[in-house]
GROMACS .gro file of C-alpha atoms in nm:
model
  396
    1UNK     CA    1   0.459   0.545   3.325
    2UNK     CA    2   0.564   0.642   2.965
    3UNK     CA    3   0.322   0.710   2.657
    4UNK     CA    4   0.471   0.748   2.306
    5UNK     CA    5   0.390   0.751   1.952
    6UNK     CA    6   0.607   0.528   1.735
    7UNK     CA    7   0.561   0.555   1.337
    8UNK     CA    8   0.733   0.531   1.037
    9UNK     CA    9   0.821   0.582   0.645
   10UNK     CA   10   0.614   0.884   0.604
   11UNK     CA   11   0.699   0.948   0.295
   12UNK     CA   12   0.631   1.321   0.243
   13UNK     CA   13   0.574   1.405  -0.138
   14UNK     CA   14   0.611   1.014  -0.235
   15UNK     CA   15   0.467   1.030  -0.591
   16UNK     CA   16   0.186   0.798  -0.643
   17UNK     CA   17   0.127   0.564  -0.863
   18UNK     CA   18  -0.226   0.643  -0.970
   19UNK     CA   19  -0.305   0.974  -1.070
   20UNK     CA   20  -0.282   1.049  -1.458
   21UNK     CA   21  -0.672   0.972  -1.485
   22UNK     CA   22  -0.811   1.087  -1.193
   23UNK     CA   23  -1.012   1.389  -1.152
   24UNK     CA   24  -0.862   1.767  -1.026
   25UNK     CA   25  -1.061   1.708  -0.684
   26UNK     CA   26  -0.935   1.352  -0.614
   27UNK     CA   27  -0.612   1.396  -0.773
   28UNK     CA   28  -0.545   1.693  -0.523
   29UNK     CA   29  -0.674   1.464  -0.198
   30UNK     CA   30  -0.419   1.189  -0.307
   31UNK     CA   31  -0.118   1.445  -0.328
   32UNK     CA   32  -0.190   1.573   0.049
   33UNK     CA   33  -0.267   1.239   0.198
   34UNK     CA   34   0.119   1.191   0.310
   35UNK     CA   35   0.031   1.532   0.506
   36UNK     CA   36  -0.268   1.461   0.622
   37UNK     CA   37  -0.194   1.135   0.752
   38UNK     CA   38   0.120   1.278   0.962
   39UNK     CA   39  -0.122   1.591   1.083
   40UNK     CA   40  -0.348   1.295   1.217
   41UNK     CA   41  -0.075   1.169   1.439
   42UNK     CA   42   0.023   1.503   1.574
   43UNK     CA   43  -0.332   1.596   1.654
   44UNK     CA   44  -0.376   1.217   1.847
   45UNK     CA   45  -0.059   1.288   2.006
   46UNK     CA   46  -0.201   1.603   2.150
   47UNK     CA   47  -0.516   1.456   2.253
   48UNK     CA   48  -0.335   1.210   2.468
   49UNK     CA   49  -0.110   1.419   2.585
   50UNK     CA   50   0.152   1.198   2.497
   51UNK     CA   51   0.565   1.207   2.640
   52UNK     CA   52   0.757   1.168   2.284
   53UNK     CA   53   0.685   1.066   1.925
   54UNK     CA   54   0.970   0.849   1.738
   55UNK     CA   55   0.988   0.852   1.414
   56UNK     CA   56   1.206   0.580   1.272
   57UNK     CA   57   1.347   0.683   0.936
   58UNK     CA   58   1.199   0.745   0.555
   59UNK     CA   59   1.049   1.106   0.660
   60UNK     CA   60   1.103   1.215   0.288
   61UNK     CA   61   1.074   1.052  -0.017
   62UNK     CA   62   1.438   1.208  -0.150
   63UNK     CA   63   1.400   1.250  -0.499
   64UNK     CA   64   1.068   1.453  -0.421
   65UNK     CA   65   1.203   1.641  -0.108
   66UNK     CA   66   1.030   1.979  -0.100
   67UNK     CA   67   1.032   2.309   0.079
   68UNK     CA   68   0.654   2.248   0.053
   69UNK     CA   69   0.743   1.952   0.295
   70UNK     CA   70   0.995   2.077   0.542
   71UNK     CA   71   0.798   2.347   0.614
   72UNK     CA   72   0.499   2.127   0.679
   73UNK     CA   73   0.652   1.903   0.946
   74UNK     CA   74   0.829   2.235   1.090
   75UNK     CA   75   0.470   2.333   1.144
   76UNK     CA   76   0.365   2.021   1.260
   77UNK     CA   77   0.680   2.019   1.509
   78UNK     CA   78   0.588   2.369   1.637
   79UNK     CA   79   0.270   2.225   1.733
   80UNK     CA   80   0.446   1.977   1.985
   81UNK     CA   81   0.684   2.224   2.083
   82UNK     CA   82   0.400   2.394   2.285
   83UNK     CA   83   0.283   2.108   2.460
   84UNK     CA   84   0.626   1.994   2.515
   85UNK     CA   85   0.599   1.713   2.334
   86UNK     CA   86   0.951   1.589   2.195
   87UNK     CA   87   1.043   1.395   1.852
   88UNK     CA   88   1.325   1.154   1.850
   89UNK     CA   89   1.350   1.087   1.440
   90UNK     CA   90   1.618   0.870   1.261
   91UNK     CA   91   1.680   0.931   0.839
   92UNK     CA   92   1.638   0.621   0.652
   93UNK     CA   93   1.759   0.473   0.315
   94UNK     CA   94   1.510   0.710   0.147
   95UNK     CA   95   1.614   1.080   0.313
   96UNK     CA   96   1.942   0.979   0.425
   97UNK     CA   97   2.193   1.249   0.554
   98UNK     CA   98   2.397   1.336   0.274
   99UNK     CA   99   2.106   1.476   0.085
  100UNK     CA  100   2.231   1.763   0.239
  101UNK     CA  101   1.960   1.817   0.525
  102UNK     CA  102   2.014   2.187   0.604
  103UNK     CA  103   1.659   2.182   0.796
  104UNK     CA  104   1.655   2.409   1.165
  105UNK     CA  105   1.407   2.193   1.354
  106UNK     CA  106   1.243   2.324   1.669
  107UNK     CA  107   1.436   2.258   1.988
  108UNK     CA  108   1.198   1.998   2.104
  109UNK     CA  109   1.326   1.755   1.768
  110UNK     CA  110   1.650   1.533   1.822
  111UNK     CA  111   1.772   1.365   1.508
  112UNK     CA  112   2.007   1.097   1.532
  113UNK     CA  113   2.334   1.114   1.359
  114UNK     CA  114   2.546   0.883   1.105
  115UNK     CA  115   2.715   0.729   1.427
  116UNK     CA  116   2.514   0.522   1.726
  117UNK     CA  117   2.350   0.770   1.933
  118UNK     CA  118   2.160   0.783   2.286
  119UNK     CA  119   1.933   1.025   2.394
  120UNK     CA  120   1.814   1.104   2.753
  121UNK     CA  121   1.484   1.239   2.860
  122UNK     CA  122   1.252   1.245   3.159
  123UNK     CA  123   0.846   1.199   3.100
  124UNK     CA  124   0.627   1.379   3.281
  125UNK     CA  125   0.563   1.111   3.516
  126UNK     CA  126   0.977   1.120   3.654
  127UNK     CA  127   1.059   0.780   3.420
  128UNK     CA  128   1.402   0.813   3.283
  129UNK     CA  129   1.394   0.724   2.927
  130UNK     CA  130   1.661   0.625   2.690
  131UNK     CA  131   1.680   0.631   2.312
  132UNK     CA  132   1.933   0.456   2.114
  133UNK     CA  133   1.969   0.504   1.737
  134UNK     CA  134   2.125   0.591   1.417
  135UNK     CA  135   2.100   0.770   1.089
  136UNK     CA  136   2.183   0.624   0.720
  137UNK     CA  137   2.427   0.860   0.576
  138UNK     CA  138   2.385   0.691   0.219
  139UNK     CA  139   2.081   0.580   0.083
  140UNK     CA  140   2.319   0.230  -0.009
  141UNK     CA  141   2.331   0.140   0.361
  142UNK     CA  142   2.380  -0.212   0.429
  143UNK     CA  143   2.654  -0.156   0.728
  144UNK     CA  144   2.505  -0.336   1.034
  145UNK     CA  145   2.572  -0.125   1.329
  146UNK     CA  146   2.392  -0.361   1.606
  147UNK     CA  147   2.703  -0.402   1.769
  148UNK     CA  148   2.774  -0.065   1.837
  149UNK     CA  149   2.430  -0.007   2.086
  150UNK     CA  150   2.478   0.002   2.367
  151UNK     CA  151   2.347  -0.252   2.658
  152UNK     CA  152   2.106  -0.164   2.891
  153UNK     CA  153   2.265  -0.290   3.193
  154UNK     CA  154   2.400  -0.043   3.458
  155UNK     CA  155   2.136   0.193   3.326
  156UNK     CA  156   1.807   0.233   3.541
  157UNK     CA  157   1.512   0.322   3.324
  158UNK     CA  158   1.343   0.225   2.999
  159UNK     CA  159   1.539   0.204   2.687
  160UNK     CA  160   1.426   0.226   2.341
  161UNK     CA  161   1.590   0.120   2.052
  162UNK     CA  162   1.551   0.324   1.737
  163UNK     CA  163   1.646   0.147   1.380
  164UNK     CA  164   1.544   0.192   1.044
  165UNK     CA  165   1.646  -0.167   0.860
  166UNK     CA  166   1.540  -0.544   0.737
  167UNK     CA  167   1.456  -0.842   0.979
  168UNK     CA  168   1.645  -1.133   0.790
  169UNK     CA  169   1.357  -1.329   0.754
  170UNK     CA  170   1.164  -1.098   0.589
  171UNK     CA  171   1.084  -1.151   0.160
  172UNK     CA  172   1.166  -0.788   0.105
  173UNK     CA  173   1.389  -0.724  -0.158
  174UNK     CA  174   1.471  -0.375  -0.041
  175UNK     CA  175   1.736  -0.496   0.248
  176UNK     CA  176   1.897  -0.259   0.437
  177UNK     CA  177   2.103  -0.305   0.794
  178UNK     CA  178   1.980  -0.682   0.798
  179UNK     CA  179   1.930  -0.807   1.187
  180UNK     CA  180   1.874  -1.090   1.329
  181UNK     CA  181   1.591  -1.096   1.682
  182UNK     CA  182   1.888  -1.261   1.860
  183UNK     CA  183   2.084  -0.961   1.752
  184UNK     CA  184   1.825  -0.725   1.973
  185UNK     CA  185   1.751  -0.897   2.233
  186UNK     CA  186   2.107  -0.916   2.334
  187UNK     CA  187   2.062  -0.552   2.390
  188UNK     CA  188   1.806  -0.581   2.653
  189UNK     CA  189   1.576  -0.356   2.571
  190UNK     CA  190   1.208  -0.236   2.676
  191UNK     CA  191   1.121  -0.176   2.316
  192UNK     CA  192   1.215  -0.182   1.986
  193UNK     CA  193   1.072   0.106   1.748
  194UNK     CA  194   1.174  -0.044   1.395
  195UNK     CA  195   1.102   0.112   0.976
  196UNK     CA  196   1.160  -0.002   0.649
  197UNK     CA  197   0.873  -0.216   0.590
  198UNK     CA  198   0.566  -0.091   0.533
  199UNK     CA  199   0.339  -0.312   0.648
  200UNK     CA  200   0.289  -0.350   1.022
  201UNK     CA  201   0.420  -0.676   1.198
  202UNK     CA  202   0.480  -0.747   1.531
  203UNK     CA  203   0.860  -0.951   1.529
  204UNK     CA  204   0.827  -0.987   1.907
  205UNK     CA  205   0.647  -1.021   2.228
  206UNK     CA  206   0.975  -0.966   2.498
  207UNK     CA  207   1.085  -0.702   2.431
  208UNK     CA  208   0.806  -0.581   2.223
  209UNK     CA  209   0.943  -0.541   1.871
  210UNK     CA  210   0.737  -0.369   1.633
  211UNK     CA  211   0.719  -0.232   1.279
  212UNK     CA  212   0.384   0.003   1.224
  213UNK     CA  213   0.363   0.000   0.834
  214UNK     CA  214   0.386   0.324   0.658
  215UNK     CA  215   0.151   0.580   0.774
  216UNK     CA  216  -0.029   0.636   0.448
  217UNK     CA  217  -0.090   0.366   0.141
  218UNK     CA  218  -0.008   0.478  -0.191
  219UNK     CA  219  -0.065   0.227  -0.439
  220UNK     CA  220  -0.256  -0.113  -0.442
  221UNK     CA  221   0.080  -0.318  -0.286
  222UNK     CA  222   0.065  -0.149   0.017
  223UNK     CA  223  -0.351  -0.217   0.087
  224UNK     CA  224  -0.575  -0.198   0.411
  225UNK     CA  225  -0.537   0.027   0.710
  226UNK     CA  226  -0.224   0.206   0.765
  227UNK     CA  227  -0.123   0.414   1.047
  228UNK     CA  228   0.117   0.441   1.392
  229UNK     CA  229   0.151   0.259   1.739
  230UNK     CA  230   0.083   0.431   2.074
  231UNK     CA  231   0.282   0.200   2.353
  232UNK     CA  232   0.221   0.284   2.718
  233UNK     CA  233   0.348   0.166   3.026
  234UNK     CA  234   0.666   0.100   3.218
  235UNK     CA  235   0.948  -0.107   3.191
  236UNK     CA  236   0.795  -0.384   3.298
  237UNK     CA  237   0.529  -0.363   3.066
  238UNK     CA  238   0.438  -0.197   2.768
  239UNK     CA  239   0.073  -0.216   2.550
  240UNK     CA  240   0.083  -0.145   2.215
  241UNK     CA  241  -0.235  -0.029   1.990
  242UNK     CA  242  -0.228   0.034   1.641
  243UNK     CA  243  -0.394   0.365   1.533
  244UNK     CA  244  -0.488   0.418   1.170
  245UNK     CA  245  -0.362   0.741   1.011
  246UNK     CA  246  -0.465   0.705   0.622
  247UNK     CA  247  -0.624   1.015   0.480
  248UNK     CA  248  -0.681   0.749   0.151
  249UNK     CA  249  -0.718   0.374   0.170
  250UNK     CA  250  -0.656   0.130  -0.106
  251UNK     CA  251  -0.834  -0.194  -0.070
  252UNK     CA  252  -1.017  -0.482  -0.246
  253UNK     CA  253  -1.322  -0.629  -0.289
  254UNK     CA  254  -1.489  -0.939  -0.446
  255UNK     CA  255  -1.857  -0.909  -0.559
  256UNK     CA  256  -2.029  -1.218  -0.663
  257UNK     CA  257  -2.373  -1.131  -0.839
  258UNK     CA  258  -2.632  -1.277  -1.086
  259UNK     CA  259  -2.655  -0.908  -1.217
  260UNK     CA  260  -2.631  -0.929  -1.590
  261UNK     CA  261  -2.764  -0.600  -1.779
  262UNK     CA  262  -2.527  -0.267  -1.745
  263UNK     CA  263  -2.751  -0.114  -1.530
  264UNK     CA  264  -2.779  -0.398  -1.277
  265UNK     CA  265  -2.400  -0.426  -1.258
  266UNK     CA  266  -2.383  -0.036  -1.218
  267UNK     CA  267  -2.632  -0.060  -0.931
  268UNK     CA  268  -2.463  -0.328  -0.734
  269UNK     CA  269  -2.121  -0.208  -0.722
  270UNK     CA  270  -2.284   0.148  -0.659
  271UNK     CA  271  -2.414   0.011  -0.373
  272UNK     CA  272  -2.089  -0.153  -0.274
  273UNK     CA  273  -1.942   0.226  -0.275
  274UNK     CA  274  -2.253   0.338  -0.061
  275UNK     CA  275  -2.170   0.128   0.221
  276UNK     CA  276  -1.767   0.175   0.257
  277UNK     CA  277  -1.792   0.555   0.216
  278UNK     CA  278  -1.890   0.566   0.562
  279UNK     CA  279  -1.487   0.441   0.662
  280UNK     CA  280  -1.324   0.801   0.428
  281UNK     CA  281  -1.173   0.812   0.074
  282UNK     CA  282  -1.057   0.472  -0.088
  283UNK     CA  283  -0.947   0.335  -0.388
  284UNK     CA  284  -1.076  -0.035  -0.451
  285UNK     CA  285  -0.963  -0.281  -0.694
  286UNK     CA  286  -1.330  -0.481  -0.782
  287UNK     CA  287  -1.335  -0.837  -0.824
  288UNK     CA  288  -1.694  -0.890  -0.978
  289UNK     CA  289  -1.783  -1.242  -1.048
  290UNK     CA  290  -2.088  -1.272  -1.264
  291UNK     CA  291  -2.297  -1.589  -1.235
  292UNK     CA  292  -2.451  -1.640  -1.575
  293UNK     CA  293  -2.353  -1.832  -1.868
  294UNK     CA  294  -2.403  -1.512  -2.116
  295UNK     CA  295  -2.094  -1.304  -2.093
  296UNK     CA  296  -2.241  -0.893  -2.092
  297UNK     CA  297  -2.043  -0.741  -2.371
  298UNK     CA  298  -1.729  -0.537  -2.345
  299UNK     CA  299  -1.921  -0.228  -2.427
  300UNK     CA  300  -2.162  -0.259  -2.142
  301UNK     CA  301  -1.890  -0.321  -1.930
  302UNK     CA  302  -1.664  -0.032  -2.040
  303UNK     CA  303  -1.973   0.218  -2.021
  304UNK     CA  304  -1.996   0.078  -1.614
  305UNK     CA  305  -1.658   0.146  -1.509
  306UNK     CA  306  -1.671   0.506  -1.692
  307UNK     CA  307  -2.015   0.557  -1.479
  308UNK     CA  308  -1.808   0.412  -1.186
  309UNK     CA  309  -1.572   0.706  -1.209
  310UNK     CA  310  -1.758   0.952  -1.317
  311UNK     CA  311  -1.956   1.024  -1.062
  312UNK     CA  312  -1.735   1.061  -0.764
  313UNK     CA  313  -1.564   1.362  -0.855
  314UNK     CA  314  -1.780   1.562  -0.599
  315UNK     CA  315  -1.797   1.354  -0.285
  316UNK     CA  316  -1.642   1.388   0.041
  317UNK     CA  317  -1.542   1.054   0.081
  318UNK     CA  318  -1.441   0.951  -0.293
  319UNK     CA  319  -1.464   0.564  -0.361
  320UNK     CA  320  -1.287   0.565  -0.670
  321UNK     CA  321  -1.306   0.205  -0.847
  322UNK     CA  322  -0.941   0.227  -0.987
  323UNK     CA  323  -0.999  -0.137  -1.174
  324UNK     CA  324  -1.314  -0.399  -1.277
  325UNK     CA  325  -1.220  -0.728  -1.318
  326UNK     CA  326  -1.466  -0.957  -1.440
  327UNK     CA  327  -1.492  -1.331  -1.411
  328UNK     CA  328  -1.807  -1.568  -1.453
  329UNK     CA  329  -1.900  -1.802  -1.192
  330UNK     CA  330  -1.769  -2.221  -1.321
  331UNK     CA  331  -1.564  -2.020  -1.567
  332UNK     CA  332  -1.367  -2.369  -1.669
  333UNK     CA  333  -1.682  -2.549  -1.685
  334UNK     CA  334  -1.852  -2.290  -1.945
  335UNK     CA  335  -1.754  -2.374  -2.347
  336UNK     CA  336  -1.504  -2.110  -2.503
  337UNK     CA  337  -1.790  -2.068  -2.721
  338UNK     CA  338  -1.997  -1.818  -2.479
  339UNK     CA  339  -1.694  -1.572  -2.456
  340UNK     CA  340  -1.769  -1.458  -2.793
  341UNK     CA  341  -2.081  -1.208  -2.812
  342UNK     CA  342  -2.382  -1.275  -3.084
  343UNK     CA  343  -2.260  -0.942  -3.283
  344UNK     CA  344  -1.896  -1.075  -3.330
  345UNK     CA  345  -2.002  -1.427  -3.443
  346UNK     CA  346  -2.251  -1.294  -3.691
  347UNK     CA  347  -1.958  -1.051  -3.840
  348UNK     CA  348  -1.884  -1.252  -4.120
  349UNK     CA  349  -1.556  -0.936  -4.193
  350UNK     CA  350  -1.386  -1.074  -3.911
  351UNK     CA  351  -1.435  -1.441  -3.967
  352UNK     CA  352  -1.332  -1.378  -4.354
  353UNK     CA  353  -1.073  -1.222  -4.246
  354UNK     CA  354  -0.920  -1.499  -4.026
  355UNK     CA  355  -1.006  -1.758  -4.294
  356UNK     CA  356  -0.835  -1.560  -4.641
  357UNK     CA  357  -0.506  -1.647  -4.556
  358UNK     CA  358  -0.541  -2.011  -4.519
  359UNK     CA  359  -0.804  -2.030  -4.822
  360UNK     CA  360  -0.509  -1.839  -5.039
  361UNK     CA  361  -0.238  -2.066  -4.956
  362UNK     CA  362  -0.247  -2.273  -5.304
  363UNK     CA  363  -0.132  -2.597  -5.123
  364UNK     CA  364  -0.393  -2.569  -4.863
  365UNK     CA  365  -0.704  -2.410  -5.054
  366UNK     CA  366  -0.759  -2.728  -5.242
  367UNK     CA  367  -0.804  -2.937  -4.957
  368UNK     CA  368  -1.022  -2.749  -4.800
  369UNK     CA  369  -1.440  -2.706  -4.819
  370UNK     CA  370  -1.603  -2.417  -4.870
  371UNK     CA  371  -1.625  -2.225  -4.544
  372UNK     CA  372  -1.936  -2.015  -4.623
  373UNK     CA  373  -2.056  -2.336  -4.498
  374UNK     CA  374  -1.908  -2.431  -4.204
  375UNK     CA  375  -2.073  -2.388  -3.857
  376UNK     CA  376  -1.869  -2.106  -3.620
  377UNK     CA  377  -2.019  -2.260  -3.293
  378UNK     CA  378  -1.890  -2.579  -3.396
  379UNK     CA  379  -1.510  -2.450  -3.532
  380UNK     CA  380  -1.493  -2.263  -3.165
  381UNK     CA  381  -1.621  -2.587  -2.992
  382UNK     CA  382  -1.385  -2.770  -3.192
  383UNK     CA  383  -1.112  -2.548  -3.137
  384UNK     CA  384  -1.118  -2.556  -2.762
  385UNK     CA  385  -1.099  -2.915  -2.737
  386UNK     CA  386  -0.786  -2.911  -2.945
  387UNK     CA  387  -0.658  -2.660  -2.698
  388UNK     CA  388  -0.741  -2.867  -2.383
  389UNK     CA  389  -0.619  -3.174  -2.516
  390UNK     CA  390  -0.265  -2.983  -2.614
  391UNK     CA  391  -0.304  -2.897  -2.262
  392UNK     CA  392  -0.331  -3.207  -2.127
  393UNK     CA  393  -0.073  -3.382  -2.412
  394UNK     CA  394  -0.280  -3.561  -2.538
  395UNK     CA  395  -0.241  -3.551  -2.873
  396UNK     CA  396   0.062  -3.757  -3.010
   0.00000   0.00000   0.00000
């Protein structure tokens, strides 16, 4: 029997995306949730007392690689070391090996080079294992080495393979060493432990072929759980079970309510927060669809999603509403008209304003009645349909 960890695209000190508005508290959780996500994995794989972790590629985010970081994952290494854990770990298009990786890892960390390489090691259990893989030496790496691993055949035990690239069906526009399934199961594998694409997909069943997602999210494209596999078994069968390792998830959420005063809205999405803080720290986009043919004015609104943020500065589990997007329930079937607040239709500035410029134009004015008399429901009413019908074509 063999039990291993198999994650990916860490990402140490990957900048975020969100943090310019955040507060000092939250802003400091999101820059150690790369850490804190990889510390989760170490302290599972202690727990269960597993035979190897492989790490396939993107450790480091390059242009942010930091002695703050190596030193982290040496500590996190050392930790292993005394169980006797090992770590098999490739370098991907994002920490690739000519970014000068000077790092002494502990004795119980194998790093594959530039060139196909196998590993040998026994678990604790007597199974012979064998780990095939290779590092990018340039972050441009679209060589396809498939050809150069080796077959299993002639070699008793379970092989792994270890490689850091782009299924050729996948949409990604990021492709590095492009394969093809046919391409690894010629190989005849027991597994294949694949990064680059952070989102976890299983490519296929014999030999199980698996990519685990990145272990921590870190902007809204790259939602929902994220985390690492644990496989166990032999080589005639292997389970695999995903294990979430996000220290901060970003998610989202529609809310459908007939909430329409500021402080209704406020409670209802408050109460939204209540019940997720019980699964950690999160970031949510809020879809909030509002069934009520008054719109509640921009101001209220604005003064909601301030409140929103305000008041998670202090909690353990933040729930930080990073956007409010409001729509009304039947939104096409509702006239233009109702978009427009009481305040704004009674400011007869702004209406002047869009009317002087027609009313000045000497060959327009004199066509034209006097608009102090005019009914604004009726010019929006009669507005929209023009729209719709330009729309539709069809006006000649």
């Amino acid at each position: 029997m063999v039990k291993f960890i198999h994650c990916a695209d860490l990402h140490l000190d990957s900048p975020f995306k969100t943090h310019s508005h955040l507060s000092e508290n939250i802003y400091e959780d999101v820059k150690r949730s790369t850490y804190e996500s990889f510390k989760s994995i170490v302290n599972l794989a202690l727990q269960e007392e597993v035979d190897f972790i492989v790490i396939a590629g993107d450790v480091f985010d390059h242009r942010n690689r930091t002695l703050k970081a190596e030193v982290f994952l040496k500590e996190q290494f050392e930790r292993l070391k005394k169980e006797q854990i090992f770590v098999y770990m490739c370098h991907g298009n994002h920490d690739p090996l000519s970014d000068n990786v000077t790092t002494d890892w502990p004795e119980n960390v194998s790093v594959f080079d530039k060139n196909i390489e196998t590993y040998q090691t026994i678990t604790k259990g007597g199974e012979k294992i064998y780990l095939h893989g290779f590092s990018y030496q340039d972050e441009a790496s679209y060589e396809n080495k498939l050809d150069e691993y080796p077959s299993s055949q002639g070699e008793k035990g379970l092989h792994i393979g270890v490689l850091h690239g782009t299924y050729s069906k996948s949409s990604t526009k990021h492709r590095y060493t492009e394969f093809r399934l046919e391409d690894l199961n010629s190989k005849l594998y027991h597994y294949w432990a694949l990064g680059h694409i952070h989102e976890r997909q299983q490519l296929n069943d014999m030999p199980p072929t698996f990519y685990p997602g990145n272990t921590q999210g870190r902007h809204f494209n790259e939602m929902g759980d994220k985390g690492f596999l644990l496989v166990e078994g032999d080589e005639f069968k292997l389970n695999v079970e995903f294990k979430p390792s996000h220290y901060i998830r970003f998610d989202e959420v529609k809310i459908e309510t007939e909430a329409t005063t500021k402080q209704e809205i406020y409670d209802v999405i408050q109460k939204f927060k209540d019940q997720v803080r019980k699964q950690g720290k999160a970031f949510y986009r809020v879809y909030l669809e509002i069934d009520s043919d008054e719109p509640v004015p921009a101001q209220d609104l604005q003064q909601v999603d301030e409140m929103l943020k305000e008041y998670e500065e202090n909690e353990k589990n933040f729930v930080f509403i990073e956007s409010l997007i409001v729509s009304y329930k039947d939104d096409d079937a509702r006239p233009l008209e109702q978009e427009f607040s009481q305040e704004l239709k009674a400011d007869e500035a702004v209406f002047d304003q869009a009317m002087n410029e027609l009313y000045l134009n000497p060959k327009a004015s004199r066509f034209l009645d006097n608009y102090d008399d005019f009914d604004k429901t009726e010019l929006i009413n009669r507005a929209e349909a023009l729209l719709k019908s330009d729309l539709r074509g069809d006006r000649s």
